[in-house]
Amino acid sequence: MHFCERAVKGVDAVLHLAANAAGMGTNHGGDNLTVYQANASMTTNLLISSIRADVRVFLFASTACVYPANEHPNVDASALKEEDAWPGGAPEPQAHYYGLEKLVSELLLQRSAHLNIRVPIARLNNVFGPRDAWNNGREKVPVALLRKALAIRLAGEGPGELEIWGDGTQKRSLLFIDDCVGAILALLASEYDGPVNIGSNQMVTINDLAETAVSVAGLKPGIDIMFRHQKDPNLVGARVRSSDNRLAQKVLCGWIPKVQLDEGIAQTGRWIQDEMEKMADGLGREERISILQSMLRSKIVSLEGKDIKVAILLPFTSCGSNPPSECLPQLKAFAKSLNRTTWRDTHLLGGQRFVVKVYIAINSDDTFLLGEDVQTNMNVAEAALASQNICNVAIQICTHPADHVCAIWREVARHAWKEGCDYFVLLENDAVLRHEGWIRDAHAEFARIAQRTDAPHGFGCVVFTDAGYPAMSAFPIIHRTHLDIFQGDIIPDISNGHDRNAFLHQLYGHWDCCGILGTRSSDEIIHHQSFDHLDTATAITEQWVFRHCPVVSRKPTVASESANVRHLPINGARTGSMDG
């Protein structure tokens, strides 16, 4: 909401064209709620912000998918008119929840007209053209057919088979992007409120469209390419989709599409070929052929995405608090800071999302923290976290003394590693966080390390300097790659937990795979020193690098910066625990 409020401040007109949308590769029903939630939230937040900011016009990009799926019983159906969206009975829009959300949003917008905001609605019909999605599962039929035909020609191993979803008799009308932009600008300049079809009424079968794509690729249908139809009913989509443009011609000053289908396909084909050649530039023949062959099939993809799981490793004790309950305000302060600094990353819609889980380690003899909260019947520590909306919590009962923090981290990290966590954050008893977005910043820093060094994502260490962390100047963030290398051990049992930054920084410094988040330099927070286990850890890491990413080179060892670290030979390295 805050982003939307900033975006519309001082704006006269808003063109809401954004959506989590795609072709048949994603409109398969498996992502219904993901698509609905993302699109409904975008529209609602943007509309509310626009009304509050006194925006004059809110133009909404809707879709032909609002029309009922059963409106096309056969391929001879007539073109759809605007009033056909509600022929009676409960609506059953096309494209699963994508069409449903657009229809609901149309209703919301039309009911907002009394709030002094114009709400023209553009029902876009099968728009295509250059710079559209073309190779990620989100592409629409004309672009998919062009990519497959071009891949066959560029591979030079014809004759080939062109995959077509459905039996090819489905009919579509396609609108080139230039005509679409012209219609949107005309609608914006008009005084018309309500839905208007923006599309073409020139229908073509998918088989005819495939022949056009093959010709644009410089091949001959039936000679260089044979059609192979995938007749899975889930891959057919609407049998017919066309656009009745009579209202558009009336309210948009005579607007009609100008770009002929063949010319639009040709322009799009030239752009896709350029993109394909960029991808294959500099590759050997075998690798080039492999990439082109991967483009011959359309993908079924999920928009849900894999959540990135972040484990907060937090040893906590009531020892030293008198009475023991005095430790709870500190735990609640931490939980509040964690919620505030990670809320955006854990509630992102339509993109990569982080899931935070707190692994709180409590000593087995800490009877207060292991007791029950009388109001919630929860564990006392868990209840304190839940009071600040931190509810994804695991209680780890440890037998290590409270001052053996490295041993505690090792035990808790192994548990989180077995549960499949991706990142591990080593905190202490008095942590309070202030840097909003530190999770996504750390994730981005790992990506920069990988790009800079050619190491796989997650190889290395990122140290975060947060001004709100009083006991220590920084804390380390480690990826599960590190625990994979050391079979679940996150750090050796070094004497002082404060030394974990120096140990990890010196270890990964050999490959220049260290990052710092915050305003302080590595010299201020990392003090090079001698560690009994660093030689062993370095050798294990070097062996792993040799097997998994040999292109990553090790920096020359500088004695003054890496005390007591020697370059062990590969043959002397092994895998296993860094404790030796």
Coordinates of C-alpha atoms in Angstrom, one line a residue:
M1 CA 0.0 0.0 0.0
H2 CA 2.8 2.4 0.9
F3 CA 4.4 1.8 -2.5
C4 CA 1.1 2.5 -4.3
E5 CA 0.6 5.7 -2.3
R6 CA 4.0 7.0 -3.4
A7 CA 3.4 5.9 -7.0
V8 CA 0.2 7.9 -7.5
K9 CA 1.1 11.0 -5.5
G10 CA 0.6 14.1 -7.7
V11 CA -0.7 11.9 -10.7
D12 CA -3.7 12.8 -12.8
A13 CA -4.2 9.5 -14.5
V14 CA -3.3 5.9 -13.6
L15 CA -2.9 3.2 -16.2
H16 CA -3.2 -0.1 -14.3
L17 CA -1.8 -2.6 -16.8
A18 CA 0.1 -4.8 -14.3
A19 CA -1.1 -8.4 -13.6
N20 CA 0.2 -11.8 -12.8
A21 CA -0.8 -13.1 -16.2
A22 CA 0.3 -15.6 -18.8
G23 CA -0.7 -18.0 -21.5
M24 CA -1.9 -21.6 -21.2
G25 CA 1.3 -22.7 -19.6
T26 CA 0.2 -21.1 -16.4
N27 CA -3.6 -20.9 -16.7
H28 CA -4.0 -24.5 -15.7
G29 CA -5.8 -24.1 -12.4
G30 CA -3.0 -25.1 -10.1
D31 CA -2.1 -21.5 -9.3
N32 CA -5.7 -20.2 -8.9
L33 CA -5.3 -18.6 -5.5
T34 CA -1.8 -17.3 -6.2
V35 CA -3.0 -15.5 -9.3
Y36 CA -6.2 -14.2 -7.6
Q37 CA -4.4 -12.9 -4.5
A38 CA -1.7 -11.1 -6.4
N39 CA -4.0 -9.4 -8.9
A40 CA -6.8 -8.5 -6.5
S41 CA -4.3 -7.0 -4.0
M42 CA -2.6 -4.9 -6.7
T43 CA -5.9 -3.6 -8.0
T44 CA -7.4 -2.9 -4.6
N45 CA -4.3 -1.2 -3.2
L46 CA -3.8 0.9 -6.3
L47 CA -7.4 2.0 -6.5
I48 CA -7.6 3.0 -2.8
S49 CA -4.4 4.9 -3.1
S50 CA -5.7 6.7 -6.3
I51 CA -8.9 7.7 -4.7
R52 CA -7.1 9.1 -1.7
A53 CA -4.7 11.0 -3.9
D54 CA -7.6 12.5 -6.0
V55 CA -6.5 10.8 -9.2
R56 CA -8.9 11.8 -12.0
V57 CA -8.8 8.7 -14.2
F58 CA -8.1 5.1 -13.3
L59 CA -7.8 3.0 -16.5
F60 CA -7.9 -0.7 -15.8
A61 CA -6.6 -3.4 -18.2
S62 CA -9.1 -6.2 -18.1
T63 CA -9.3 -9.3 -20.3
A64 CA -11.5 -11.2 -22.6
C65 CA -11.2 -14.0 -20.0
V66 CA -14.1 -12.3 -18.1
Y67 CA -16.5 -13.8 -20.7
P68 CA -18.1 -17.1 -19.7
A69 CA -16.2 -20.2 -20.6
N70 CA -19.5 -21.8 -21.9
E71 CA -20.2 -18.8 -24.2
H72 CA -18.3 -20.7 -27.0
P73 CA -19.9 -24.1 -27.4
N74 CA -18.4 -24.6 -30.9
V75 CA -16.1 -23.0 -33.4
D76 CA -18.9 -21.3 -35.2
A77 CA -19.8 -19.1 -32.3
S78 CA -20.4 -15.4 -32.9
A79 CA -18.2 -12.6 -31.7
L80 CA -18.7 -11.5 -28.1
K81 CA -20.5 -8.3 -27.2
E82 CA -19.8 -6.3 -24.0
E83 CA -23.1 -7.3 -22.4
D84 CA -22.3 -11.0 -22.9
A85 CA -20.2 -11.0 -19.7
W86 CA -23.4 -11.5 -17.6
P87 CA -25.8 -13.7 -19.6
G88 CA -27.5 -14.9 -16.4
G89 CA -26.6 -17.2 -13.6
A90 CA -23.4 -17.5 -11.7
P91 CA -20.3 -16.3 -13.7
E92 CA -17.8 -18.9 -14.9
P93 CA -15.1 -16.8 -16.5
Q94 CA -12.3 -18.4 -18.6
A95 CA -8.7 -18.9 -17.5
H96 CA -9.7 -20.1 -14.0
Y97 CA -9.3 -17.5 -11.3
Y98 CA -7.4 -15.0 -13.5
G99 CA -10.6 -14.2 -15.4
L100 CA -12.7 -14.3 -12.2
E101 CA -10.4 -11.7 -10.5
K102 CA -10.6 -9.4 -13.5
L103 CA -14.4 -9.6 -13.5
V104 CA -14.6 -8.9 -9.8
S105 CA -12.2 -6.0 -10.2
E106 CA -14.4 -4.6 -13.0
L107 CA -17.3 -4.6 -10.6
L108 CA -15.3 -3.0 -7.9
L109 CA -14.1 -0.2 -10.2
Q110 CA -17.6 0.4 -11.7
R111 CA -19.0 0.8 -8.2
S112 CA -16.3 3.4 -7.4
A113 CA -17.5 5.8 -10.1
H114 CA -19.4 7.9 -7.5
L115 CA -16.1 8.7 -5.8
N116 CA -15.1 11.3 -8.4
I117 CA -12.8 9.0 -10.4
R118 CA -13.3 7.9 -14.0
V119 CA -12.8 4.2 -14.5
P120 CA -12.5 3.2 -18.2
I121 CA -11.9 -0.5 -18.5
A122 CA -10.0 -2.0 -21.5
R123 CA -10.9 -5.6 -22.1
L124 CA -7.8 -6.7 -24.0
N125 CA -8.1 -9.6 -26.4
N126 CA -5.0 -11.7 -27.2
V127 CA -2.4 -9.0 -27.5
F128 CA 1.0 -10.0 -28.8
G129 CA 4.2 -8.4 -30.2
P130 CA 7.9 -7.9 -29.5
R131 CA 9.1 -7.8 -25.9
D132 CA 6.4 -10.2 -24.8
A133 CA 7.3 -13.3 -22.7
W134 CA 8.6 -15.8 -25.2
N135 CA 10.5 -18.6 -23.4
N136 CA 9.5 -18.9 -19.8
G137 CA 6.1 -20.7 -19.8
R138 CA 4.2 -17.4 -19.8
E139 CA 4.2 -17.0 -23.5
K140 CA 1.0 -16.9 -25.6
V141 CA 0.3 -19.0 -28.6
P142 CA 1.6 -16.8 -31.5
V143 CA 4.9 -16.3 -29.7
A144 CA 5.2 -19.9 -28.7
L145 CA 4.7 -21.1 -32.3
L146 CA 7.3 -18.6 -33.6
R147 CA 9.9 -19.7 -31.1
K148 CA 9.4 -23.4 -31.9
A149 CA 9.6 -22.8 -35.7
L150 CA 12.7 -20.6 -35.4
A151 CA 14.3 -23.1 -33.1
I152 CA 13.9 -25.8 -35.8
R153 CA 15.4 -23.6 -38.5
L154 CA 18.3 -22.3 -36.4
A155 CA 19.2 -25.8 -35.3
G156 CA 19.4 -26.8 -38.9
E157 CA 18.4 -30.4 -38.3
G158 CA 15.1 -30.5 -40.2
P159 CA 12.6 -31.7 -41.0
G160 CA 11.3 -31.1 -37.5
E161 CA 8.1 -31.4 -35.6
L162 CA 6.2 -28.4 -34.5
E163 CA 4.3 -28.9 -31.2
I164 CA 0.8 -27.5 -31.1
W165 CA -1.4 -27.6 -28.1
G166 CA -4.9 -28.8 -29.0
D167 CA -6.1 -30.1 -32.3
G168 CA -5.4 -26.9 -34.1
T169 CA -9.0 -26.0 -34.9
Q170 CA -9.3 -23.5 -32.0
K171 CA -9.9 -20.0 -33.3
R172 CA -8.3 -16.8 -32.0
S173 CA -8.3 -13.1 -33.0
L174 CA -5.0 -11.5 -32.3
L175 CA -4.2 -7.8 -31.7
F176 CA -0.7 -6.4 -32.3
I177 CA 0.8 -4.4 -29.5
D178 CA 1.0 -1.1 -31.5
D179 CA -2.8 -1.2 -32.1
C180 CA -3.4 -2.0 -28.5
V181 CA -1.4 1.0 -27.3
G182 CA -3.3 3.3 -29.7
A183 CA -6.7 2.0 -28.4
I184 CA -5.6 2.5 -24.7
L185 CA -4.5 6.1 -25.4
A186 CA -7.8 6.7 -27.2
L187 CA -9.8 5.3 -24.3
L188 CA -7.8 7.4 -21.8
A189 CA -8.6 10.5 -23.8
S190 CA -12.3 9.7 -24.2
E191 CA -15.0 10.4 -21.6
Y192 CA -16.3 6.9 -21.6
D193 CA -16.5 4.9 -18.4
G194 CA -17.0 1.1 -18.3
P195 CA -15.7 -1.9 -20.2
V196 CA -14.7 -1.7 -23.9
N197 CA -13.4 -4.6 -26.0
I198 CA -10.0 -3.9 -27.5
G199 CA -9.1 -6.6 -29.9
S200 CA -9.3 -7.8 -33.5
N201 CA -12.4 -9.5 -35.1
Q202 CA -10.2 -11.2 -37.7
M203 CA -10.2 -14.8 -36.5
V204 CA -7.6 -17.5 -37.5
T205 CA -7.3 -21.1 -36.5
I206 CA -4.3 -22.2 -34.5
N207 CA -3.3 -24.4 -37.5
D208 CA -3.3 -21.4 -39.8
L209 CA -1.4 -19.4 -37.2
A210 CA 1.2 -22.2 -37.1
E211 CA 1.6 -22.1 -40.9
T212 CA 2.2 -18.4 -40.7
A213 CA 4.8 -18.8 -38.0
V214 CA 6.6 -21.5 -40.0
S215 CA 6.6 -19.2 -43.1
V216 CA 8.0 -16.3 -41.0
A217 CA 10.8 -18.7 -39.9
G218 CA 11.7 -19.3 -43.5
L219 CA 10.4 -22.9 -43.6
K220 CA 7.7 -24.7 -45.5
P221 CA 4.8 -26.4 -43.7
G222 CA 4.5 -30.1 -44.6
I223 CA 8.1 -30.2 -46.0
D224 CA 10.5 -28.7 -43.5
I225 CA 8.1 -29.0 -40.6
M226 CA 5.3 -31.4 -39.6
F227 CA 2.6 -30.5 -37.1
R228 CA 2.4 -32.6 -33.9
H229 CA -0.8 -31.9 -32.0
Q230 CA -1.0 -32.4 -28.2
K231 CA -4.7 -33.2 -27.7
D232 CA -4.7 -33.1 -23.9
P233 CA -8.0 -31.3 -23.1
N234 CA -6.2 -29.2 -20.4
L235 CA -4.1 -27.6 -23.1
V236 CA -6.9 -26.5 -25.4
G237 CA -8.1 -23.3 -23.8
A238 CA -11.2 -21.6 -25.2
R239 CA -12.4 -23.1 -28.5
V240 CA -13.1 -19.6 -30.0
R241 CA -12.1 -16.2 -28.9
S242 CA -12.9 -13.1 -30.9
S243 CA -13.8 -9.5 -30.2
D244 CA -16.9 -7.5 -31.1
N245 CA -15.4 -4.0 -31.6
R246 CA -18.5 -2.0 -32.4
L247 CA -18.6 -0.2 -29.1
A248 CA -14.8 0.6 -29.4
Q249 CA -15.3 2.1 -32.8
K250 CA -18.1 4.3 -31.4
V251 CA -16.5 5.6 -28.3
L252 CA -12.8 5.6 -29.5
C253 CA -13.4 7.9 -32.5
G254 CA -13.5 5.2 -35.1
W255 CA -10.5 3.1 -33.8
I256 CA -9.9 -0.1 -35.7
P257 CA -6.7 -2.3 -35.7
K258 CA -4.3 -1.2 -38.5
V259 CA -1.5 -3.9 -38.4
Q260 CA -2.4 -7.0 -40.4
L261 CA -1.8 -10.3 -38.7
D262 CA 0.9 -11.4 -41.1
E263 CA 2.9 -8.2 -40.5
G264 CA 2.5 -8.4 -36.7
I265 CA 3.7 -12.0 -36.7
A266 CA 6.7 -11.1 -39.0
Q267 CA 7.8 -8.2 -36.7
T268 CA 7.5 -10.4 -33.6
G269 CA 9.4 -13.2 -35.3
R270 CA 12.3 -10.9 -36.1
W271 CA 12.5 -9.8 -32.5
I272 CA 12.4 -13.4 -31.2
Q273 CA 15.1 -14.5 -33.6
D274 CA 17.3 -11.7 -32.3
E275 CA 16.7 -12.8 -28.7
M276 CA 17.5 -16.4 -29.6
E277 CA 20.7 -15.5 -31.4
K278 CA 21.8 -13.4 -28.4
M279 CA 21.4 -16.5 -26.2
A280 CA 23.3 -18.7 -28.5
D281 CA 26.1 -16.2 -29.3
G282 CA 29.6 -17.6 -28.4
L283 CA 28.4 -21.1 -27.7
G284 CA 29.8 -24.3 -29.2
R285 CA 27.7 -26.2 -31.6
E286 CA 26.6 -28.9 -29.2
E287 CA 25.6 -26.4 -26.5
R288 CA 23.8 -24.2 -29.1
I289 CA 21.8 -27.2 -30.4
S290 CA 20.9 -28.2 -26.8
I291 CA 19.5 -24.7 -26.0
L292 CA 17.5 -24.6 -29.3
Q293 CA 16.1 -28.1 -28.7
S294 CA 14.9 -27.0 -25.2
M295 CA 12.8 -24.3 -27.0
L296 CA 10.8 -26.8 -29.0
R297 CA 8.4 -27.6 -26.2
S298 CA 6.1 -25.3 -24.3
K299 CA 6.2 -25.6 -20.5
I300 CA 3.7 -26.1 -17.8
V301 CA 4.9 -23.8 -15.0
S302 CA 3.8 -23.0 -11.5
L303 CA 3.6 -19.4 -10.4
E304 CA 3.7 -20.3 -6.8
G305 CA 7.4 -20.4 -6.7
K306 CA 9.7 -22.0 -4.1
D307 CA 9.7 -20.1 -0.8
I308 CA 13.2 -19.3 0.5
K309 CA 13.3 -20.5 4.1
V310 CA 15.3 -18.4 6.6
A311 CA 16.3 -20.0 9.9
I312 CA 16.8 -17.6 12.8
L313 CA 19.1 -19.4 15.2
L314 CA 18.6 -17.8 18.6
P315 CA 20.0 -19.2 21.8
F316 CA 18.0 -17.6 24.7
T317 CA 18.1 -17.9 28.4
S318 CA 16.5 -16.5 31.5
C319 CA 19.7 -17.0 33.4
G320 CA 20.8 -13.7 35.0
S321 CA 17.3 -12.3 35.0
N322 CA 15.9 -11.6 38.5
P323 CA 13.1 -12.5 38.4
P324 CA 13.4 -14.8 35.4
S325 CA 10.4 -13.1 33.7
E326 CA 12.5 -10.0 33.2
C327 CA 14.0 -11.7 30.1
L328 CA 10.7 -11.6 28.3
P329 CA 10.7 -7.9 27.3
Q330 CA 14.0 -8.4 25.5
L331 CA 12.6 -11.5 23.7
K332 CA 9.5 -9.5 22.7
A333 CA 11.6 -6.5 21.5
F334 CA 13.6 -8.9 19.3
A335 CA 10.4 -10.4 17.9
K336 CA 8.9 -7.0 17.2
S337 CA 12.1 -5.9 15.4
L338 CA 12.1 -9.2 13.4
N339 CA 8.5 -8.7 12.3
R340 CA 9.1 -5.1 11.3
T341 CA 12.3 -5.7 9.3
T342 CA 11.0 -8.8 7.5
W343 CA 7.3 -8.0 6.9
R344 CA 7.7 -6.9 3.3
D345 CA 9.9 -9.8 2.4
T346 CA 7.5 -12.4 4.0
H347 CA 4.3 -10.9 2.5
L348 CA 5.4 -10.3 -1.1
L349 CA 2.8 -11.1 -3.7
G350 CA 3.5 -12.5 -7.1
G351 CA 7.2 -12.9 -6.7
Q352 CA 9.9 -14.5 -4.6
R353 CA 8.8 -14.8 -1.0
F354 CA 10.8 -15.5 2.2
V355 CA 9.6 -17.6 5.0
V356 CA 11.1 -16.9 8.4
K357 CA 11.3 -19.5 11.2
V358 CA 12.8 -18.9 14.6
Y359 CA 14.7 -21.7 16.1
I360 CA 15.0 -20.7 19.8
A361 CA 17.4 -22.8 21.8
I362 CA 16.6 -23.1 25.5
N363 CA 18.7 -25.0 28.1
S364 CA 17.1 -28.1 29.5
D365 CA 17.4 -26.7 33.1
D366 CA 15.7 -23.3 32.2
T367 CA 12.5 -24.1 34.0
F368 CA 11.0 -20.7 33.4
L369 CA 11.3 -20.5 29.6
L370 CA 10.3 -24.1 29.3
G371 CA 7.2 -23.5 31.4
E372 CA 3.7 -22.9 30.2
D373 CA 2.1 -19.5 29.6
V374 CA -1.1 -19.5 31.6
Q375 CA -3.0 -17.3 29.2
T376 CA -2.2 -19.1 26.0
N377 CA -1.2 -22.6 27.2
M378 CA 1.8 -22.2 25.0
N379 CA 5.5 -22.4 25.9
V380 CA 6.5 -19.2 27.7
A381 CA 9.1 -18.3 25.0
E382 CA 6.8 -19.2 22.2
A383 CA 4.0 -17.1 23.6
A384 CA 6.3 -14.1 23.9
L385 CA 7.2 -14.4 20.2
A386 CA 3.6 -15.0 19.2
S387 CA 2.6 -11.8 21.0
Q388 CA 4.6 -9.9 18.3
N389 CA 3.2 -12.0 15.4
I390 CA 6.2 -14.3 15.2
C391 CA 4.4 -17.6 15.1
N392 CA 6.6 -19.9 13.0
V393 CA 8.7 -21.1 15.9
A394 CA 10.6 -24.3 16.9
I395 CA 11.7 -24.8 20.5
Q396 CA 15.0 -26.6 20.7
I397 CA 15.9 -28.0 24.2
C398 CA 19.7 -28.1 24.6
T399 CA 21.9 -29.6 27.2
H400 CA 24.9 -27.4 26.5
P401 CA 25.7 -24.7 29.1
A402 CA 24.3 -21.3 28.2
D403 CA 27.8 -19.9 27.5
H404 CA 28.7 -22.6 25.0
V405 CA 26.9 -20.7 22.3
C406 CA 28.8 -22.3 19.4
A407 CA 27.8 -25.7 20.4
I408 CA 24.2 -24.5 20.7
W409 CA 24.3 -23.0 17.2
R410 CA 25.6 -26.2 15.8
E411 CA 22.8 -28.3 17.3
V412 CA 20.0 -25.9 16.3
A413 CA 21.5 -25.3 12.8
R414 CA 21.6 -29.0 12.1
H415 CA 17.9 -29.3 13.0
A416 CA 17.1 -26.4 10.7
W417 CA 19.3 -27.9 7.9
K418 CA 17.4 -31.2 8.1
E419 CA 14.1 -29.3 7.8
G420 CA 15.3 -27.8 4.5
C421 CA 16.1 -24.2 5.4
D422 CA 18.0 -22.2 2.9
Y423 CA 19.6 -19.4 5.0
F424 CA 20.9 -19.6 8.6
V425 CA 21.3 -16.4 10.7
L426 CA 23.4 -16.7 13.9
L427 CA 22.0 -14.4 16.6
E428 CA 22.5 -14.0 20.3
N429 CA 20.4 -13.4 23.4
D430 CA 20.1 -9.6 23.0
A431 CA 19.5 -9.1 19.3
V432 CA 17.3 -6.3 18.1
L433 CA 17.1 -5.6 14.3
R434 CA 16.6 -2.2 12.7
H435 CA 17.6 -2.7 9.0
E436 CA 14.3 -3.2 7.1
G437 CA 14.8 -5.6 4.2
W438 CA 18.0 -7.2 5.5
I439 CA 16.9 -10.6 4.3
R440 CA 16.4 -9.6 0.7
D441 CA 19.6 -7.6 0.9
A442 CA 21.5 -10.6 2.1
H443 CA 20.0 -12.7 -0.7
A444 CA 21.0 -10.1 -3.2
E445 CA 24.5 -10.0 -1.8
F446 CA 24.9 -13.7 -2.2
A447 CA 23.8 -13.3 -5.8
R448 CA 26.4 -10.6 -6.4
I449 CA 29.1 -12.9 -4.9
A450 CA 28.1 -15.6 -7.2
Q451 CA 28.2 -13.3 -10.2
R452 CA 31.5 -11.8 -9.3
T453 CA 33.3 -15.1 -8.6
D454 CA 31.4 -17.7 -10.7
A455 CA 30.7 -19.6 -7.5
P456 CA 27.3 -21.3 -7.1
H457 CA 24.7 -19.2 -5.3
G458 CA 25.1 -19.6 -1.5
F459 CA 28.8 -20.3 -1.5
G460 CA 30.3 -17.8 0.9
C461 CA 29.3 -15.8 3.9
V462 CA 27.5 -12.5 4.3
V463 CA 28.1 -10.5 7.5
F464 CA 25.4 -8.0 8.5
T465 CA 26.3 -5.0 10.6
D466 CA 23.1 -3.8 12.3
A467 CA 23.3 -0.8 14.6
G468 CA 20.6 -2.3 16.7
Y469 CA 22.7 -5.2 17.8
P470 CA 24.4 -4.0 21.0
A471 CA 26.5 -7.0 22.2
M472 CA 28.2 -7.6 18.9
S473 CA 29.0 -5.5 15.9
A474 CA 27.8 -7.9 13.3
F475 CA 26.2 -11.3 12.7
P476 CA 26.8 -13.9 9.9
I477 CA 24.3 -15.2 7.4
I478 CA 25.1 -18.6 5.9
H479 CA 23.5 -20.5 3.1
R480 CA 22.7 -24.2 3.3
T481 CA 25.5 -24.8 0.8
H482 CA 27.9 -24.3 3.7
L483 CA 26.1 -26.9 5.8
D484 CA 26.1 -29.3 2.8
I485 CA 29.8 -28.9 2.6
F486 CA 30.3 -29.7 6.3
Q487 CA 27.5 -32.3 6.6
G488 CA 25.4 -30.2 8.9
D489 CA 28.1 -28.4 10.9
I490 CA 27.7 -24.6 10.7
I491 CA 30.8 -23.7 12.7
P492 CA 33.4 -25.5 14.7
D493 CA 33.2 -25.5 18.5
I494 CA 35.4 -22.5 18.9
S495 CA 35.8 -21.0 22.3
N496 CA 34.1 -17.6 21.7
G497 CA 30.9 -17.1 19.8
H498 CA 32.0 -13.6 18.9
D499 CA 34.8 -15.3 16.8
R500 CA 32.3 -16.8 14.3
N501 CA 32.4 -13.8 12.0
A502 CA 36.2 -13.9 11.8
F503 CA 36.3 -17.7 11.3
L504 CA 33.7 -17.7 8.4
H505 CA 35.2 -14.5 6.8
Q506 CA 38.7 -16.0 6.8
L507 CA 37.4 -19.3 5.5
Y508 CA 35.6 -17.9 2.5
G509 CA 38.0 -15.1 2.0
H510 CA 40.3 -17.6 0.3
W511 CA 37.8 -17.4 -2.6
D512 CA 36.8 -13.8 -2.3
C513 CA 33.3 -15.0 -1.4
C514 CA 32.5 -12.7 1.5
G515 CA 30.1 -9.9 1.7
I516 CA 29.3 -7.1 4.1
L517 CA 25.9 -5.5 4.7
G518 CA 25.8 -2.2 6.5
T519 CA 27.9 0.9 6.8
R520 CA 31.0 -0.6 8.4
S521 CA 34.0 -2.0 6.6
S522 CA 35.3 -5.6 7.0
D523 CA 38.4 -4.2 8.7
E524 CA 36.2 -2.7 11.4
I525 CA 34.3 -5.9 12.2
I526 CA 36.6 -8.8 11.2
H527 CA 39.7 -9.3 13.2
H528 CA 42.0 -11.9 11.7
Q529 CA 43.2 -14.5 14.1
S530 CA 44.3 -18.1 14.5
F531 CA 41.8 -20.9 14.6
D532 CA 42.6 -24.5 15.4
H533 CA 40.1 -25.8 12.9
L534 CA 40.6 -23.4 10.0
D535 CA 43.1 -25.5 8.2
T536 CA 40.7 -28.5 8.2
A537 CA 37.7 -26.4 7.2
T538 CA 39.7 -24.8 4.4
A539 CA 40.8 -28.2 3.1
I540 CA 37.3 -29.6 3.1
T541 CA 35.9 -26.5 1.3
E542 CA 38.7 -26.7 -1.3
Q543 CA 37.9 -30.3 -2.0
W544 CA 34.2 -29.4 -2.4
V545 CA 35.1 -26.5 -4.8
F546 CA 37.3 -28.8 -6.8
R547 CA 34.4 -31.3 -7.3
H548 CA 31.5 -28.9 -7.8
C549 CA 32.8 -25.6 -9.2
P550 CA 36.4 -26.0 -10.4
V551 CA 36.2 -22.7 -12.3
V552 CA 36.2 -20.8 -8.9
S553 CA 39.8 -19.9 -8.2
R554 CA 41.4 -19.5 -4.8
K555 CA 43.1 -16.2 -4.0
P556 CA 46.8 -16.4 -3.1
T557 CA 47.3 -16.7 0.6
V558 CA 48.7 -13.6 2.3
A559 CA 50.3 -14.4 5.6
S560 CA 49.6 -11.0 7.2
E561 CA 45.9 -11.3 6.5
S562 CA 45.4 -15.0 7.2
A563 CA 47.3 -16.0 10.2
N564 CA 48.2 -19.7 10.5
V565 CA 46.3 -20.6 7.3
R566 CA 48.2 -22.7 4.8
H567 CA 47.2 -23.8 1.4
L568 CA 46.6 -27.5 1.7
P569 CA 46.9 -29.7 -1.4
I570 CA 43.8 -31.0 -3.0
N571 CA 44.9 -34.6 -2.4
G572 CA 45.1 -34.0 1.3
A573 CA 41.6 -32.6 1.6
R574 CA 38.6 -34.6 2.7
T575 CA 34.9 -34.1 3.5
G576 CA 33.3 -34.2 6.9
S577 CA 33.2 -32.2 10.1
M578 CA 35.4 -29.1 10.4
D579 CA 36.3 -30.1 13.9
G580 CA 38.7 -32.7 12.5

